[in-house]
PDB file of C-alpha atoms in Angstrom:
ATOM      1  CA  UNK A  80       0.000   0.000   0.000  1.00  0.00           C
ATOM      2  CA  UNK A  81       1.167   3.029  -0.891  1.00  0.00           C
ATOM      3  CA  UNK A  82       1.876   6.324   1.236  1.00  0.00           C
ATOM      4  CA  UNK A  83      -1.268   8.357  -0.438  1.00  0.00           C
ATOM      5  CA  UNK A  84      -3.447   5.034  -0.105  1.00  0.00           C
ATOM      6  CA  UNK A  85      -2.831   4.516   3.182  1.00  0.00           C
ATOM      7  CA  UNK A  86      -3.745   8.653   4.027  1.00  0.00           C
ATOM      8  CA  UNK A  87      -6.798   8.332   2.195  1.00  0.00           C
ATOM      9  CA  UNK A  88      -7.536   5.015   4.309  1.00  0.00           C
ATOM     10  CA  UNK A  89      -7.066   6.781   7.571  1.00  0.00           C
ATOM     11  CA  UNK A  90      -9.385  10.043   6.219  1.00  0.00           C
ATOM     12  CA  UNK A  91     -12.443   7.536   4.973  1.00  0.00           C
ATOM     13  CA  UNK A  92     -11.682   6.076   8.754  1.00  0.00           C
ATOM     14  CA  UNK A  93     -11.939   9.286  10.323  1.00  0.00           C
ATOM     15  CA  UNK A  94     -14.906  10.274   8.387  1.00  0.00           C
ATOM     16  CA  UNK A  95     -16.566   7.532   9.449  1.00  0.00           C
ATOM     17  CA  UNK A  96     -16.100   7.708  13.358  1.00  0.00           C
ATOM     18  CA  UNK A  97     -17.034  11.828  12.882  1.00  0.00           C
ATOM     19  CA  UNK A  98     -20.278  10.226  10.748  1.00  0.00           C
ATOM     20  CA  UNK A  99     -20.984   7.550  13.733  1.00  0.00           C
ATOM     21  CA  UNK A 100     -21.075  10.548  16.336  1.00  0.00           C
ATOM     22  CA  UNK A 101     -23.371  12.666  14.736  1.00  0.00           C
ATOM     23  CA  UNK A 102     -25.472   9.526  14.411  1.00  0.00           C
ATOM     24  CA  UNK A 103     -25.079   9.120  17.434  1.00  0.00           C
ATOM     25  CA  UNK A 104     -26.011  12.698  18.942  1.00  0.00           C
ATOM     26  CA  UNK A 105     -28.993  12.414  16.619  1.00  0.00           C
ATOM     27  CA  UNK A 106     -29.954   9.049  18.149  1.00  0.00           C
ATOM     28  CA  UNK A 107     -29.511  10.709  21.873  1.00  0.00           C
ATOM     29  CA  UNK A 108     -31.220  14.012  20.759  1.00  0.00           C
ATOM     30  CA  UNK A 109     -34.518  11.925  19.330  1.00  0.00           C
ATOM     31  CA  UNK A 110     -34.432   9.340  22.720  1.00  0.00           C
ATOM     32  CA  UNK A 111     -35.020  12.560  24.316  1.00  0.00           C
ATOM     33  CA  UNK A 112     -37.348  14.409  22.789  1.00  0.00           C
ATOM     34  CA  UNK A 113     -39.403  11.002  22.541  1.00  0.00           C
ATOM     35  CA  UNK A 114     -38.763  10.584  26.290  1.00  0.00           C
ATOM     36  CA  UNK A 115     -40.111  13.736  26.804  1.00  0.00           C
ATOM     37  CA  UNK A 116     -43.093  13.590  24.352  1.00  0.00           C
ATOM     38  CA  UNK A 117     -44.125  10.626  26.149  1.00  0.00           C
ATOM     39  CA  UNK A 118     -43.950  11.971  29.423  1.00  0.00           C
ATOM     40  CA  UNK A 119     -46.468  14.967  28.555  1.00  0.00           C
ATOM     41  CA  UNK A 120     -49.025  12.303  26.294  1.00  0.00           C
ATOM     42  CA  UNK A 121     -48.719   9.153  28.156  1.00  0.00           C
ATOM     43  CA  UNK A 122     -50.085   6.198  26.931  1.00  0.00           C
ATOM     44  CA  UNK A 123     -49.153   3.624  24.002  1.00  0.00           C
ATOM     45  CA  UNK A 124     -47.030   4.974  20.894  1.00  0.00           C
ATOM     46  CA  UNK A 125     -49.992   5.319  18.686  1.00  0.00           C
ATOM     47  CA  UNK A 126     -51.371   7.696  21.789  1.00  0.00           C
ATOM     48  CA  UNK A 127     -48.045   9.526  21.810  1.00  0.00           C
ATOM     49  CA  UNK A 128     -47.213  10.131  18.147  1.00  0.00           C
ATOM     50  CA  UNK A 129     -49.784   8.801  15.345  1.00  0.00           C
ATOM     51  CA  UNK A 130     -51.980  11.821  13.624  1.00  0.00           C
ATOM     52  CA  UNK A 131     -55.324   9.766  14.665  1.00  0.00           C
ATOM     53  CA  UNK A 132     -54.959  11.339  18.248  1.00  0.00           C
ATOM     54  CA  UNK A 133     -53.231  14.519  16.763  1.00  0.00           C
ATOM     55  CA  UNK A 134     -57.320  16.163  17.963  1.00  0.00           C
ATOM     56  CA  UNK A 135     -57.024  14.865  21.734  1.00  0.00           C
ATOM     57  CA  UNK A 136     -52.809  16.017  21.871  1.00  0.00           C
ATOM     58  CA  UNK A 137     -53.763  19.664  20.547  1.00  0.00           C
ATOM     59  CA  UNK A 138     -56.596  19.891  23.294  1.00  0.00           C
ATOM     60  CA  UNK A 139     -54.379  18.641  26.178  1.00  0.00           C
ATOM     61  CA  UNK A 140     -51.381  21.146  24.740  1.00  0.00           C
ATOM     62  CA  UNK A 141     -53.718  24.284  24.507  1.00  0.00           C
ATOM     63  CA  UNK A 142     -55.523  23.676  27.588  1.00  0.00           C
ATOM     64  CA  UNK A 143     -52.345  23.398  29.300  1.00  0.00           C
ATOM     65  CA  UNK A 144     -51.018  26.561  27.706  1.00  0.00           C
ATOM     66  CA  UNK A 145     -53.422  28.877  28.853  1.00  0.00           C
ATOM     67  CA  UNK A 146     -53.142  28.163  32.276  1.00  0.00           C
ATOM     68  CA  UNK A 147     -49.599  28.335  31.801  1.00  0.00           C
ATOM     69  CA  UNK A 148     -50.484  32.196  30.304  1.00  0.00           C
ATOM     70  CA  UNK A 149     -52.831  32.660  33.115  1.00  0.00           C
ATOM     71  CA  UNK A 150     -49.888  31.711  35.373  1.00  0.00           C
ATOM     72  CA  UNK A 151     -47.204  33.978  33.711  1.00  0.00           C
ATOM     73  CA  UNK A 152     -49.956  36.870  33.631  1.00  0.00           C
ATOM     74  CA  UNK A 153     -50.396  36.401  37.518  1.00  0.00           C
ATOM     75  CA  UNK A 154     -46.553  35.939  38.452  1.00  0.00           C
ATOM     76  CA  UNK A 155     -45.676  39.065  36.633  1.00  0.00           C
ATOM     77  CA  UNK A 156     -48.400  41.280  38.888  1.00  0.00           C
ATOM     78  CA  UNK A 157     -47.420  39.879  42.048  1.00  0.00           C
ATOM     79  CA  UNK A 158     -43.646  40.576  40.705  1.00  0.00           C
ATOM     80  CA  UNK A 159     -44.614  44.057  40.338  1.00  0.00           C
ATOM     81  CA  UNK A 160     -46.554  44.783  43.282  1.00  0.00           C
ATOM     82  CA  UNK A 161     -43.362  43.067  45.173  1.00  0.00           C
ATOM     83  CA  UNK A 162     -41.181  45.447  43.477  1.00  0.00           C
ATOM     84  CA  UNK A 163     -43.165  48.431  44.395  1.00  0.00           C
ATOM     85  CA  UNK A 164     -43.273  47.518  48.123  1.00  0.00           C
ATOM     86  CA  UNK A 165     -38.846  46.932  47.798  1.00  0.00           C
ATOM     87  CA  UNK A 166     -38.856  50.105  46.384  1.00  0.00           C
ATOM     88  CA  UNK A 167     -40.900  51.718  49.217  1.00  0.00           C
ATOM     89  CA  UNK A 168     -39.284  50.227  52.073  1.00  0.00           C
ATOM     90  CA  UNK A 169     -35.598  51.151  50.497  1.00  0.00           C
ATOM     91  CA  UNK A 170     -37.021  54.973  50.547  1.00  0.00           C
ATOM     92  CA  UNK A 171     -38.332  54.931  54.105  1.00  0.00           C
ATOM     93  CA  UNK A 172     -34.858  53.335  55.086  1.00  0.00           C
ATOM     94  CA  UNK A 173     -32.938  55.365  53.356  1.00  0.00           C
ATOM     95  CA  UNK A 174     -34.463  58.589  55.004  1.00  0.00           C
ATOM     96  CA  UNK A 175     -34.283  56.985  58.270  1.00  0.00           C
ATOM     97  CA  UNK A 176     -30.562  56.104  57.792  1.00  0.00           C
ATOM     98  CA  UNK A 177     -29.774  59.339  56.541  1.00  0.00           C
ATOM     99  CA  UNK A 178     -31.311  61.281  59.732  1.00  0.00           C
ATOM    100  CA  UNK A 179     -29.479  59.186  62.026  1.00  0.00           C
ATOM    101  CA  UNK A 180     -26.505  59.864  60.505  1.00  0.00           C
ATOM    102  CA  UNK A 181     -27.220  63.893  60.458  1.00  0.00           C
ATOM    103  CA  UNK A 182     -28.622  63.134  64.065  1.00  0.00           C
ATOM    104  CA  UNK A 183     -25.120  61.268  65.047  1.00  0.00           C
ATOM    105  CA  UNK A 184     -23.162  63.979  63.316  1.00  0.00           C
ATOM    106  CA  UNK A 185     -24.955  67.166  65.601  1.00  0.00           C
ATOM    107  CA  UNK A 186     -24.585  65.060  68.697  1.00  0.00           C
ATOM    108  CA  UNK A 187     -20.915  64.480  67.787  1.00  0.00           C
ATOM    109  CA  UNK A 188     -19.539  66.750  64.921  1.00  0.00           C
ATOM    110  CA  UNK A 189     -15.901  65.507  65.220  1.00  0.00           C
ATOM    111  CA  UNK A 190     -13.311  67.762  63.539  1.00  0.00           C
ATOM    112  CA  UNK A 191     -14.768  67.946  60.543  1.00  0.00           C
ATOM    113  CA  UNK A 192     -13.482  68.082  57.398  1.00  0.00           C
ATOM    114  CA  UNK A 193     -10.267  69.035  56.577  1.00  0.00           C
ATOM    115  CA  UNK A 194     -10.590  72.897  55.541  1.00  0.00           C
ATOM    116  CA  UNK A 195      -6.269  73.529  55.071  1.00  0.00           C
ATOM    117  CA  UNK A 196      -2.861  73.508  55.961  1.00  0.00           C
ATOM    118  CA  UNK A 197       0.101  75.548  56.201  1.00  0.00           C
ATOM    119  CA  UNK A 198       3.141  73.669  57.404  1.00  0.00           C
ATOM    120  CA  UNK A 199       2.460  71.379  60.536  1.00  0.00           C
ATOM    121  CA  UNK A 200      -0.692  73.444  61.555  1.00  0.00           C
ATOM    122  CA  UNK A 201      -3.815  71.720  59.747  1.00  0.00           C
ATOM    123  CA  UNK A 202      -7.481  73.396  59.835  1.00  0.00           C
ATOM    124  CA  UNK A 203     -11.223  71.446  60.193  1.00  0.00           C
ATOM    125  CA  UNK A 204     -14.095  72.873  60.655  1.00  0.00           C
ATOM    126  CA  UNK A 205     -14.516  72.179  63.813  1.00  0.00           C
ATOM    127  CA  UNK A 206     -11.025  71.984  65.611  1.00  0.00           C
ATOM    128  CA  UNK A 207      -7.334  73.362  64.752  1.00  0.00           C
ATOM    129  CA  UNK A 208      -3.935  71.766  65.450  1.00  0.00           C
ATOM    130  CA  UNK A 209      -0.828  73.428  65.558  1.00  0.00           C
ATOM    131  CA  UNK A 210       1.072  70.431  64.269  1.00  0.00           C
ATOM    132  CA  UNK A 211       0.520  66.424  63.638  1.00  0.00           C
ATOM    133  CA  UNK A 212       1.845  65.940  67.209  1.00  0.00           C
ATOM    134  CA  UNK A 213       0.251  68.551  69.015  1.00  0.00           C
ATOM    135  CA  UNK A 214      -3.901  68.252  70.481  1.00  0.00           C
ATOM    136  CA  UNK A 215      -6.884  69.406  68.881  1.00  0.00           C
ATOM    137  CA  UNK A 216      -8.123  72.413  69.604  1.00  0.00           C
ATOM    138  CA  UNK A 217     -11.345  73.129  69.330  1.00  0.00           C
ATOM    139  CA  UNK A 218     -12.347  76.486  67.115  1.00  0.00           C
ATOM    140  CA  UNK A 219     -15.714  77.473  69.061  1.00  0.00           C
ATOM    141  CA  UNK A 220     -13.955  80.425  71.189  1.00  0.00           C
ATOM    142  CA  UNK A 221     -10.463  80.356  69.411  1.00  0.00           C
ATOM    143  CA  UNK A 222      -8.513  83.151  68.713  1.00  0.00           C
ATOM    144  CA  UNK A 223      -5.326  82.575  65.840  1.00  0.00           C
ATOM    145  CA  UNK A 224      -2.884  85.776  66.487  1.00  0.00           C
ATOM    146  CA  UNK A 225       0.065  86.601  64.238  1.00  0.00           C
ATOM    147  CA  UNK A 226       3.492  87.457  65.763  1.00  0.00           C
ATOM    148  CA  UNK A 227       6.377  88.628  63.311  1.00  0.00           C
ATOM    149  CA  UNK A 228       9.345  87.247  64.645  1.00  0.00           C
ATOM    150  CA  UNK A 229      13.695  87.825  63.438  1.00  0.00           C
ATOM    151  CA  UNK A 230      13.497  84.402  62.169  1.00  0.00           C
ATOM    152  CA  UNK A 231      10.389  82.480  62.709  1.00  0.00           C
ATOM    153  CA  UNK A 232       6.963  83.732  62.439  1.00  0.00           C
ATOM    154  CA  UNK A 233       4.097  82.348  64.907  1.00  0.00           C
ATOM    155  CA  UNK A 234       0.790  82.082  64.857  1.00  0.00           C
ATOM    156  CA  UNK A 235      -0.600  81.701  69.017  1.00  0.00           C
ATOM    157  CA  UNK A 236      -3.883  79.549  68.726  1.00  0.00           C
ATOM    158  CA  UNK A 237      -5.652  81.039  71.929  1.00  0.00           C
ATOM    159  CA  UNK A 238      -8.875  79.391  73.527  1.00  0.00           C
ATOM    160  CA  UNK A 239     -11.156  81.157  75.842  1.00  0.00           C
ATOM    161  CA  UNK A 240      -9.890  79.718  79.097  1.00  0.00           C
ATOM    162  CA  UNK A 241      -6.505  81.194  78.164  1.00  0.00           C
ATOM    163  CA  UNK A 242      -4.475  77.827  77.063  1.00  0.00           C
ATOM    164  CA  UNK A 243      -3.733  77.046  73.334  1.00  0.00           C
ATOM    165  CA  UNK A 244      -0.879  76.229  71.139  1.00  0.00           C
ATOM    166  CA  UNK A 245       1.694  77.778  68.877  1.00  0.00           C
ATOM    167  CA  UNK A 246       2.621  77.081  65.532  1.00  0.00           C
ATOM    168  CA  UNK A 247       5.887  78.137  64.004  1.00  0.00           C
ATOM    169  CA  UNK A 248       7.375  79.418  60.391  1.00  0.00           C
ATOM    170  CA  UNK A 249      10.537  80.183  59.813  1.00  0.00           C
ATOM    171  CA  UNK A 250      10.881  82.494  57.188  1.00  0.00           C
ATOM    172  CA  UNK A 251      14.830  82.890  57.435  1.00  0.00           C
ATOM    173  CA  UNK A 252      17.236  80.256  56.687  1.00  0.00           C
ATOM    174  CA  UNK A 253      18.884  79.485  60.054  1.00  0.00           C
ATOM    175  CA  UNK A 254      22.747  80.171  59.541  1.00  0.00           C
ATOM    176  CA  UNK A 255      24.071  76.988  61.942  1.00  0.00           C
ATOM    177  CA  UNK A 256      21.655  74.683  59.539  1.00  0.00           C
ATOM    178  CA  UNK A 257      23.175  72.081  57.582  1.00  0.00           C
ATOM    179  CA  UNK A 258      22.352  73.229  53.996  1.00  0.00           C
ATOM    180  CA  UNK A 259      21.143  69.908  53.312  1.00  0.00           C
ATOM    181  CA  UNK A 260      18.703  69.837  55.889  1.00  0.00           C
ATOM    182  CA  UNK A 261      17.166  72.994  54.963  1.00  0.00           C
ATOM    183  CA  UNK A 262      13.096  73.601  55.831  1.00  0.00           C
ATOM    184  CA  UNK A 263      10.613  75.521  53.781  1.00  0.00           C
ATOM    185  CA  UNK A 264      10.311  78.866  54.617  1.00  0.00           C
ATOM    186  CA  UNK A 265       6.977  80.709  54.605  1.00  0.00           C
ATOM    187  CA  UNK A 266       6.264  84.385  53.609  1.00  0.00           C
ATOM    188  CA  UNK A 267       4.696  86.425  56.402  1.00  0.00           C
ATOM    189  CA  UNK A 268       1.555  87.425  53.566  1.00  0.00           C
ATOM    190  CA  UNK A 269       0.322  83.289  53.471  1.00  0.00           C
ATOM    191  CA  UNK A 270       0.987  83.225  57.292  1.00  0.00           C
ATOM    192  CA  UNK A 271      -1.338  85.978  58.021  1.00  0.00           C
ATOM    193  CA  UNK A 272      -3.936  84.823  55.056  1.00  0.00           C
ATOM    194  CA  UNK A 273      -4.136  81.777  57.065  1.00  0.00           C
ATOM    195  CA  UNK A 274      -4.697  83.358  60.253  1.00  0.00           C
ATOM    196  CA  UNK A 275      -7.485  85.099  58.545  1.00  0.00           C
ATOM    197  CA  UNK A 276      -9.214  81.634  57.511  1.00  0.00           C
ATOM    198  CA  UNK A 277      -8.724  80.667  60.845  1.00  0.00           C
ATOM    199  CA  UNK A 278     -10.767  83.207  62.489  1.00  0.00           C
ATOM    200  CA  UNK A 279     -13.155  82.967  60.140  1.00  0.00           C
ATOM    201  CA  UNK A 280     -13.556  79.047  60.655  1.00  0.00           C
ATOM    202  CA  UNK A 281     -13.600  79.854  64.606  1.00  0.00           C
ATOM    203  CA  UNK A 282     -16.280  82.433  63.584  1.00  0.00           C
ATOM    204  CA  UNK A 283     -18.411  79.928  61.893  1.00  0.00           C
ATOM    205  CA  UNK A 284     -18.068  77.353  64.516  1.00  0.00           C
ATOM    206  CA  UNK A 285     -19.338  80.141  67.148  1.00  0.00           C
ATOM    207  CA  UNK A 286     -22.283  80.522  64.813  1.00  0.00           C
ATOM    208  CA  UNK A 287     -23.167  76.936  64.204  1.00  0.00           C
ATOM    209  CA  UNK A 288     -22.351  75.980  68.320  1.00  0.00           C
ATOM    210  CA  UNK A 289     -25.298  78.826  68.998  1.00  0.00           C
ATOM    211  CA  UNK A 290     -27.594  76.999  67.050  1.00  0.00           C
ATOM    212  CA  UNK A 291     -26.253  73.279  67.602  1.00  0.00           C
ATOM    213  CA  UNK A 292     -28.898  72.272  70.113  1.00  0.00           C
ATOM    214  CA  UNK A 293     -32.181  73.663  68.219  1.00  0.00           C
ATOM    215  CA  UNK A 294     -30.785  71.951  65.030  1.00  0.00           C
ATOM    216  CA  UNK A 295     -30.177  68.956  66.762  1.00  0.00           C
ATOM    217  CA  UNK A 296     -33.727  68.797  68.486  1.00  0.00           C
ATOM    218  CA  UNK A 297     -35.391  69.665  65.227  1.00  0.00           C
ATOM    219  CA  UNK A 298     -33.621  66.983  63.549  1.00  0.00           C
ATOM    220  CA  UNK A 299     -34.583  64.379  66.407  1.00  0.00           C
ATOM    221  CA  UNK A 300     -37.591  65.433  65.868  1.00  0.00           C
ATOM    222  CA  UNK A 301     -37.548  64.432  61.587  1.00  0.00           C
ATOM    223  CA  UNK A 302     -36.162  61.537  62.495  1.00  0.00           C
ATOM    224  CA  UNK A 303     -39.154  60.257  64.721  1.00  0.00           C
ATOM    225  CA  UNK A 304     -41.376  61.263  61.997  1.00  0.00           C
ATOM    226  CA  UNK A 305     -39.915  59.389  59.701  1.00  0.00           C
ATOM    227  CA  UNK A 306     -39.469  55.990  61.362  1.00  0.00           C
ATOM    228  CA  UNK A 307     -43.356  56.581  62.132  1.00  0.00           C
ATOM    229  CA  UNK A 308     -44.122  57.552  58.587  1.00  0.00           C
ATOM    230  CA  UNK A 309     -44.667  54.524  57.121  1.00  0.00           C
ATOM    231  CA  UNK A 310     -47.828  55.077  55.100  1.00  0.00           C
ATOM    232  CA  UNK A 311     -46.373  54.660  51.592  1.00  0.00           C
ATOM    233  CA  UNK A 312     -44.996  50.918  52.264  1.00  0.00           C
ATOM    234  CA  UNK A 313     -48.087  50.235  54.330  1.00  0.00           C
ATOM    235  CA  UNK A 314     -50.455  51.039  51.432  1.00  0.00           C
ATOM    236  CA  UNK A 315     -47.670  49.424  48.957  1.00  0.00           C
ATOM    237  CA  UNK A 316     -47.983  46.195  51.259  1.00  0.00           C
ATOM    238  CA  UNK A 317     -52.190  46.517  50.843  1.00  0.00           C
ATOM    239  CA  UNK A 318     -51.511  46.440  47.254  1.00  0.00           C
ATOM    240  CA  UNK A 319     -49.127  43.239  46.955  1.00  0.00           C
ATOM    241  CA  UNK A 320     -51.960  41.392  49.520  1.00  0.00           C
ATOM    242  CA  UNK A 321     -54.784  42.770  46.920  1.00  0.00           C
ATOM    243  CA  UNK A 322     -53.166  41.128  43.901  1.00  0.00           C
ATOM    244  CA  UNK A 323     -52.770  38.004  45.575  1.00  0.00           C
ATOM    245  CA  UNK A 324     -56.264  37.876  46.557  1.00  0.00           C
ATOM    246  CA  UNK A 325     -57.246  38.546  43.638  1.00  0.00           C
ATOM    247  CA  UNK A 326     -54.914  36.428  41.744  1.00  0.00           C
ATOM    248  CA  UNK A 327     -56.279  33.514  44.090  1.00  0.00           C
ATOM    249  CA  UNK A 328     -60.200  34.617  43.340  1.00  0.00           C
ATOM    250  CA  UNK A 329     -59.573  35.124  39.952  1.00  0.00           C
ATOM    251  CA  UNK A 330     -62.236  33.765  37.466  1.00  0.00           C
ATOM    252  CA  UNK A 331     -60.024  33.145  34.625  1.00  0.00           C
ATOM    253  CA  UNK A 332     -57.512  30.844  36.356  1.00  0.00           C
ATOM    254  CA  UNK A 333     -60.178  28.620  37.980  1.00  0.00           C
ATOM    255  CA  UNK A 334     -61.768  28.479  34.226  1.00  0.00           C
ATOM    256  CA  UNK A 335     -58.027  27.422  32.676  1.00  0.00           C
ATOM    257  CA  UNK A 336     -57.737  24.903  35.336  1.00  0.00           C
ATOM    258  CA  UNK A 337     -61.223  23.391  34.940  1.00  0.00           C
ATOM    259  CA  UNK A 338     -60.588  23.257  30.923  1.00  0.00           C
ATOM    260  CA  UNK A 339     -57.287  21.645  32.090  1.00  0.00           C
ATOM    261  CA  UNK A 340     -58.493  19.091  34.258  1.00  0.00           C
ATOM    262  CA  UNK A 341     -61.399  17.861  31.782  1.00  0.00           C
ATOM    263  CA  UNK A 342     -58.618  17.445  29.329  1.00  0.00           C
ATOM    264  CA  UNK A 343     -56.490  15.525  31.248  1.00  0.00           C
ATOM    265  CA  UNK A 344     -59.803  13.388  32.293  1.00  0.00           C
ATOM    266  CA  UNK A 345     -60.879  12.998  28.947  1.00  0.00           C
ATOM    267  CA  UNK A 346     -56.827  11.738  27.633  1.00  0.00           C
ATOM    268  CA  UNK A 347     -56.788   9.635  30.911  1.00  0.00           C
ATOM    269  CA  UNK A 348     -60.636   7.919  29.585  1.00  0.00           C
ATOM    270  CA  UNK A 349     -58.916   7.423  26.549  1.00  0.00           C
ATOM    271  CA  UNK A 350     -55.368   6.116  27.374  1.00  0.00           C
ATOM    272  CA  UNK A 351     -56.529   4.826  31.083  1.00  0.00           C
ATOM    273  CA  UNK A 352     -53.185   7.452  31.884  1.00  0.00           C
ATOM    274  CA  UNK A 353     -53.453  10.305  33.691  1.00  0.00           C
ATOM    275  CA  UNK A 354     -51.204  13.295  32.329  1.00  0.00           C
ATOM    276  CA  UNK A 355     -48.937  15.779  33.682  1.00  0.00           C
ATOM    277  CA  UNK A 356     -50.831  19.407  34.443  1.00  0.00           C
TER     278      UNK A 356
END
């Protein structure tokens, strides 16, 4: 045998095993949908497949597919009417959530958000510090002075009681440095603009500390309202328990499933099998 005849041999070969698969598949694929035909019109073959009972198959099929439409029709309402009341109860908790967190906030502002920085001293809006190290200071009452100094300049962050903190900017290079260890230096303009948004921050503060405890009340008081204020889920809720009812009570289902069942009794007189709903 030559080289070619034995390559064709080996493609006819291959053809055939690819040919015996698909035969296969086709074999499986037809097992099943027979297995499955049989299962939905049991009885003998003839029942199952011959065109003499083609009449009885259609009835069972269409009475079977409108309740299956009646069903659809019904889960799709109740889908709806559960997706109304999610969407109401999300809203009520949302509001809730976000008046206890305002609520939490008043009762404990915290520093705040960061408002600047110049150097170590860094500004919130509701406290100062002179440097990463040093304590908060808290800007209700604060005074931020500016003191020109030969080398450094300082800014003296006073509270009311009389304590505070100072924060320092040289603005001349120190002559004993080591130049490679030299620090920024700051111009005395930015050192006093900051002062300025300091006092203006501790100005604020006052104004929002006068009115903390009024704003806090009122907000207690949106916050009770809302947990109470539950009328939009509650009526959302009536609605989801209406379609229910009503998909229970409805006429057309109980028709579908009467038409149903007198087909399945009428295939089950015939075959002496009952079918699948």
């Amino acid at each position: 045998m030559t080289v070619r005849q034995n390559v064709n041999e080996q493609d006819r070969e291959e053809d055939m095993v690819e040919a015996l698969r698909v035969l296969v598949l086709v074999m499986l694929g037809a097992g099943g949908w027979a297995a499955w035909k049989r299962s939905l019109f049991p009885g003998t073959w003839a029942h199952t497949f011959h065109r003499a009972y083609d009449e009885e198959r259609a009835l069972l099929a269409q009475a079977r597919k409108e309740l299956s439409t009646v069903d659809k029709d019904q889960r799709q309402t109740e889908k709806k009417a559960a997706g109304h009341v999610k969407a109401e109860r999300e809203k009520h908790e949302q509001r809730v959530r976000r008046l206890e967190r305002e609520v939490a906030h008043l009762q404990d502002p915290g520093r705040g958000a960061e408002l600047g920085r110049l150097g170590g001293l860094v500004l919130y809006e509701h406290m100062v510090t002179a440097s990463p190290e040093a304590r908060l200071l808290p800007l209700n009452g604060l005074r931020a002075r500016f003191d020109r100094g030969d080398r450094v300049h300082s800014l003296y962050l006073t509270k009311p009681d009389g304590g505070g903190d100072r924060a320092k900017f040289p603005h001349s290079p120190d002559p004993a440095a080591d130049p490679e260890n030299s620090v920024r230096l700051f111009d005395e303009e930015e050192v006093r603009d900051f002062k300025m948004k300091i006092n203006e921050a501790a100005a604020q503060e006052k104004t929002f500390r006068a009115g903390l405890a009024e704003q806090l009340a009122g907000k207690r008081e949106e916050l009770d309202e809302a947990r109470k204020d539950t009328a939009r889920l509650k009526a959302a809720e009536q609605s989801q328990a209406d379609v229910r009812d009503r998909n229970r009570t409805r006429p057309r289902r109980k028709e579908a499933l009467a038409e149903l069942t007198a087909a399945r009794n009428q295939w089950q007189d015939l075959t002496g099998r009952r079918p699948p709903r």
